Coordinates of C-alpha atoms in Angstrom, one line a residue:
M1428 CA -38.8 -23.1 4.8
T1429 CA -38.0 -25.5 2.3
I1430 CA -35.2 -24.3 -0.6
Y1431 CA -34.5 -26.4 -3.6
Q1432 CA -31.3 -26.5 -5.6
K1433 CA -31.5 -25.1 -9.0
T1434 CA -29.7 -24.9 -12.3
I1435 CA -30.6 -23.9 -16.2
E1436 CA -32.4 -26.2 -18.4
N1437 CA -30.3 -25.6 -21.7
S1438 CA -26.2 -24.9 -22.1
F1439 CA -25.8 -21.8 -24.0
T1440 CA -23.0 -19.5 -25.1
I1441 CA -22.0 -15.7 -24.4
K1442 CA -19.0 -13.7 -25.4
G1443 CA -17.7 -10.4 -24.4
Y1444 CA -14.7 -8.4 -23.3
G1445 CA -12.5 -7.9 -19.9
I1446 CA -12.8 -5.0 -18.0
H1447 CA -9.2 -5.1 -17.1
T1448 CA -7.5 -7.1 -20.4
N1449 CA -9.8 -6.0 -23.0
Q1450 CA -9.4 -9.5 -24.3
Q1451 CA -12.3 -11.3 -25.6
V1452 CA -13.6 -14.1 -23.5
T1453 CA -16.4 -17.2 -24.4
I1454 CA -18.2 -18.7 -21.5
T1455 CA -20.4 -21.9 -21.9
I1456 CA -22.7 -22.7 -18.7
H1457 CA -24.1 -26.1 -18.4
P1458 CA -26.7 -27.6 -16.4
A1459 CA -24.9 -29.1 -13.5
P1460 CA -26.4 -32.0 -11.0
A1461 CA -27.6 -31.3 -7.2
N1462 CA -24.4 -30.7 -5.0
H1463 CA -22.3 -29.7 -7.8
G1464 CA -22.0 -26.2 -7.0
I1465 CA -20.8 -23.3 -9.7
V1466 CA -17.5 -24.4 -11.1
F1467 CA -15.2 -23.1 -13.9
K1468 CA -13.5 -25.1 -16.1
R1469 CA -10.9 -23.1 -17.4
I1470 CA -10.6 -24.9 -21.2
D1471 CA -7.3 -23.4 -22.3
Q1472 CA -5.5 -24.5 -19.3
N1473 CA -6.1 -28.0 -19.2
N1474 CA -9.3 -27.9 -18.3
C1475 CA -8.3 -27.1 -14.3
L1476 CA -11.8 -26.8 -12.5
I1477 CA -12.3 -24.4 -10.3
P1478 CA -15.1 -24.4 -7.9
A1479 CA -16.4 -21.2 -6.8
T1480 CA -16.0 -21.7 -3.1
I1481 CA -14.2 -20.3 -0.2
E1482 CA -11.6 -22.6 -0.6
F1483 CA -10.6 -21.2 -3.9
L1484 CA -11.6 -17.4 -2.8
K1485 CA -8.6 -14.6 -2.5
E1486 CA -8.5 -11.2 -1.7
Y1487 CA -8.5 -8.8 -4.0
N1488 CA -9.8 -5.4 -3.8
R1489 CA -10.8 -4.4 -7.4
A1490 CA -12.3 -7.6 -8.0
T1491 CA -13.4 -11.3 -6.8
L1492 CA -10.9 -13.5 -7.4
L1493 CA -10.7 -18.0 -7.1
S1494 CA -7.4 -19.4 -8.0
R1495 CA -6.3 -22.8 -8.2
N1496 CA -2.6 -23.8 -8.8
N1497 CA -2.4 -20.5 -9.9
I1498 CA -5.1 -20.5 -12.3
I1499 CA -7.3 -17.6 -12.0
I1500 CA -10.8 -16.7 -12.5
K1501 CA -11.1 -12.9 -12.5
T1502 CA -14.2 -10.9 -12.2
P1503 CA -16.7 -13.4 -11.5
E1504 CA -19.2 -11.2 -9.6
H1505 CA -21.4 -10.5 -12.1
L1506 CA -22.3 -14.0 -12.8
L1507 CA -22.6 -15.0 -9.5
S1508 CA -25.0 -11.9 -8.4
A1509 CA -27.1 -13.2 -11.1
C1510 CA -27.1 -16.5 -9.9
A1511 CA -27.9 -15.0 -6.4
G1512 CA -31.0 -13.3 -7.8
L1513 CA -32.0 -16.5 -9.6
G1514 CA -31.1 -19.1 -6.9
L1515 CA -28.4 -20.7 -9.5
D1516 CA -26.6 -23.1 -7.3
N1517 CA -24.9 -25.7 -9.8
L1518 CA -23.6 -24.9 -13.0
L1519 CA -20.7 -25.5 -14.5
I1520 CA -18.8 -22.6 -16.8
D1521 CA -16.5 -23.2 -19.3
I1522 CA -13.8 -20.4 -19.9
N1523 CA -11.6 -19.9 -22.6
N1524 CA -9.7 -16.8 -20.6
D1525 CA -8.8 -15.6 -16.5
E1526 CA -11.7 -13.0 -17.6
V1527 CA -15.0 -12.8 -17.0
P1528 CA -16.7 -10.7 -19.6
I1529 CA -17.5 -7.0 -18.4
F1530 CA -20.7 -6.9 -21.3
D1531 CA -22.2 -3.9 -19.9
G1532 CA -21.2 -3.8 -16.5
S1533 CA -24.3 -5.0 -14.6
S1534 CA -25.3 -8.5 -14.7
L1535 CA -28.3 -8.0 -16.9
T1536 CA -26.7 -10.1 -19.8
F1537 CA -26.1 -12.6 -17.2
I1538 CA -29.8 -12.2 -16.0
N1539 CA -31.7 -12.7 -19.9
A1540 CA -29.2 -15.4 -20.5
F1541 CA -30.1 -17.6 -18.1
I1542 CA -34.1 -16.9 -18.4
K1543 CA -33.8 -17.7 -21.9
S1544 CA -32.3 -20.7 -20.9
G1545 CA -34.8 -21.9 -18.3
I1546 CA -34.4 -22.4 -15.2
K1547 CA -35.4 -25.8 -13.3
S1548 CA -35.4 -27.3 -9.5
L1549 CA -33.8 -30.2 -8.5
N1550 CA -34.4 -32.7 -6.4
E1551 CA -32.8 -31.5 -3.5
Q1552 CA -33.0 -29.6 -0.9
K1553 CA -30.4 -26.4 0.4
Q1554 CA -30.3 -25.8 3.7
P1555 CA -29.7 -22.2 4.4
I1556 CA -27.7 -19.9 6.0
I1557 CA -30.0 -18.7 9.6
I1558 CA -28.3 -16.1 11.0
K1559 CA -28.3 -16.5 14.9
S1560 CA -26.2 -13.4 15.7
K1561 CA -24.7 -10.5 15.3
T1562 CA -21.3 -10.6 13.1
I1563 CA -19.5 -7.4 12.1
L1564 CA -16.0 -7.0 10.0
K1565 CA -14.4 -3.8 10.2
S1566 CA -11.5 -3.0 8.3
N1567 CA -10.6 1.2 8.3
D1568 CA -13.8 3.0 8.0
A1569 CA -15.5 -0.1 5.8
S1570 CA -17.7 -2.7 7.5
I1571 CA -19.9 -5.6 7.0
I1572 CA -22.8 -6.0 9.6
C1573 CA -24.9 -9.3 9.4
L1574 CA -27.6 -9.5 11.8
P1575 CA -30.6 -11.8 12.1
S1576 CA -33.7 -11.3 10.1
K1577 CA -36.8 -13.7 9.2
Y1578 CA -36.3 -12.9 5.4
P1579 CA -32.5 -12.4 3.1
T1580 CA -32.0 -8.9 2.9
F1581 CA -29.4 -6.9 1.8
S1582 CA -28.2 -3.0 2.3
Y1583 CA -25.5 -1.0 1.5
F1584 CA -24.4 2.3 2.4
L1585 CA -22.0 4.3 0.1
S1586 CA -20.3 7.8 1.3
Y1587 CA -18.4 10.4 -1.1
P1588 CA -18.2 13.5 1.4
K1589 CA -16.1 15.1 -1.0
S1590 CA -17.8 14.7 -4.2
F1591 CA -21.2 15.5 -5.7
I1592 CA -22.5 12.1 -5.1
G1593 CA -22.5 12.5 -1.1
V1594 CA -24.7 9.5 0.3
Q1595 CA -26.1 6.6 -1.0
F1596 CA -28.4 3.9 0.7
F1597 CA -30.1 1.1 -1.3
G1598 CA -31.7 -2.3 0.9
M1599 CA -33.7 -4.9 -0.2
K1600 CA -35.5 -8.1 0.4
L1601 CA -33.5 -10.1 -1.9
S1602 CA -36.3 -12.1 -4.2
Q1603 CA -36.0 -12.6 -7.9
E1604 CA -38.4 -10.0 -8.3
N1605 CA -36.7 -7.4 -6.7
Y1606 CA -33.4 -8.6 -8.1
I1607 CA -34.0 -8.3 -11.6
N1608 CA -35.9 -5.0 -11.4
Q1609 CA -34.1 -3.2 -8.7
I1610 CA -30.4 -4.9 -8.8
A1611 CA -29.1 -6.3 -12.1
P1612 CA -29.1 -3.0 -14.0
A1613 CA -27.1 -1.5 -11.9
R1614 CA -23.9 -1.0 -13.9
T1615 CA -20.5 -0.5 -12.4
Y1616 CA -19.0 2.8 -12.3
G1617 CA -15.3 4.3 -11.9
F1618 CA -13.6 7.6 -11.2
Y1619 CA -12.1 9.2 -14.6
N1620 CA -8.6 10.4 -12.6
E1621 CA -8.8 6.7 -11.6
Y1622 CA -9.2 5.4 -15.0
L1623 CA -6.1 7.3 -16.4
S1624 CA -4.4 6.1 -13.2
L1625 CA -5.3 1.9 -14.1
L1626 CA -5.0 2.0 -17.7
E1627 CA -0.8 3.4 -16.7
K1628 CA -0.6 0.0 -14.8
G1629 CA -2.3 -2.0 -17.5
L1630 CA -5.6 -2.4 -15.8
A1631 CA -8.8 -1.3 -17.3
K1632 CA -8.3 -1.4 -20.6
G1633 CA -11.8 -2.4 -21.8
G1634 CA -13.2 0.0 -19.7
S1635 CA -15.7 2.4 -21.9
V1636 CA -18.9 4.3 -21.3
D1637 CA -20.4 1.3 -23.0
N1638 CA -19.4 -1.2 -19.4
A1639 CA -19.5 1.7 -16.7
V1640 CA -20.6 4.7 -15.2
V1641 CA -17.6 7.3 -15.9
I1642 CA -17.2 9.9 -13.0
K1643 CA -15.9 13.1 -13.6
D1644 CA -15.4 16.1 -11.3
D1645 CA -19.2 17.6 -12.2
G1646 CA -20.9 15.0 -13.2
Y1647 CA -21.5 12.0 -14.5
M1648 CA -19.9 11.3 -18.4
N1649 CA -22.9 9.0 -19.4
K1650 CA -27.0 8.8 -18.3
L1651 CA -27.9 6.9 -15.2
R1652 CA -30.2 4.2 -14.8
F1653 CA -31.4 5.0 -11.7
E1654 CA -30.8 8.4 -9.5
D1655 CA -29.3 6.1 -7.1
E1656 CA -27.1 3.7 -9.4
L1657 CA -24.1 3.4 -7.7
V1658 CA -24.8 2.2 -4.4
R1659 CA -27.7 -0.4 -6.3
H1660 CA -24.5 -1.5 -8.3
K1661 CA -22.7 -2.0 -4.7
L1662 CA -25.1 -4.2 -3.6
L1663 CA -24.9 -6.0 -6.7
D1664 CA -21.6 -6.6 -5.8
L1665 CA -22.0 -7.7 -2.6
I1666 CA -24.6 -10.0 -3.3
G1667 CA -22.5 -11.9 -5.7
D1668 CA -19.7 -11.8 -3.2
C1669 CA -21.7 -13.7 -0.5
W1670 CA -22.8 -16.1 -3.1
I1671 CA -19.7 -17.6 -2.9
L1672 CA -21.1 -19.6 0.4
N1673 CA -23.6 -21.0 -2.2
R1674 CA -26.4 -20.5 0.3
P1675 CA -29.1 -18.3 0.6
I1676 CA -28.4 -16.0 3.8
I1677 CA -31.0 -16.0 6.2
G1678 CA -30.4 -12.5 7.7
H1679 CA -29.6 -8.9 7.3
V1680 CA -26.3 -8.6 5.4
I1681 CA -25.4 -5.0 5.6
G1682 CA -22.2 -3.4 3.4
I1683 CA -20.6 0.1 4.9
Q1684 CA -18.1 1.4 2.3
S1685 CA -16.7 -2.4 2.1
G1686 CA -15.5 -3.8 -1.5
H1687 CA -14.6 -7.2 -2.5
A1688 CA -11.3 -7.8 -0.7
L1689 CA -13.5 -6.9 2.9
A1690 CA -16.5 -9.1 1.5
S1691 CA -14.1 -12.5 1.1
Q1692 CA -12.9 -12.1 4.7
F1693 CA -16.9 -11.9 5.7
T1694 CA -17.7 -15.0 3.5
K1695 CA -15.0 -16.9 5.3
K1696 CA -15.7 -15.6 8.4
L1697 CA -19.3 -16.8 8.0
A1698 CA -18.5 -19.9 6.4
Y1699 CA -16.5 -21.2 9.7
Q1700 CA -19.0 -20.0 11.8
Y1701 CA -21.3 -21.9 10.1
A1702 CA -18.4 -24.8 9.7
H1703 CA -21.5 -28.1 9.8
L1704 CA -22.9 -26.5 6.1
F1705 CA -19.6 -26.6 4.5
N1706 CA -17.6 -29.4 6.1
L1707 CA -14.8 -27.1 7.4
N1708 CA -12.8 -27.8 10.7
T1709 CA -13.2 -24.9 12.9

């Protein structure tokens, strides 16, 4: 299987608000050459460069977090997920705040902007991670399992036994078409009672029914895009968290009640298992 690296044809700028800070953020995404990777540039912090790699990945439960010299990038997972769905692996991202905009809570805004800008293949191959054996990572009731497979495949199991939500499961072969149609529209979600608690902690200041599925005890506060939108969004997050590796995973990644912190551990574990692809010392 020959896979070529990709970037975008043209730079573009989009603006939005951070879900936790509710501050306006402007990001400008530029094409980048082969082997550049996905790199954030904090233009409000002396142009500090923060590559989206495991070296700068920090464990944080409510979002993905990148940090370099105490300068951070929060919530890049929806952007990275869109990159994974389209196979984009070389971008320079100017950002003027510490939080990537939430937009409507899905990755559709990024997908549409990338497609409009144009996507091009580069004259450099990308070596995928080919899973040879089973890997399991557990933390309390959550786990991530990775199995050999002929194709890049992602699945997620979600369970809220004390809620009307119950059990949801979704899995698919990761392709551009499947991602755009089945995953990209799925929005982040939160429970109304937890939202009030987060506000008291100074978080989720930008959260609303405009950018999240809000759940009350007796039902959803807004109309769903999919009957199983919650589990599809968890899969969106998992795909984004795995794109920190900046390589396709030829294997089956299964998330079971997992979140961003466990996904961070998983990607680091996988990187060291396949250290020859990342120039890491084991």
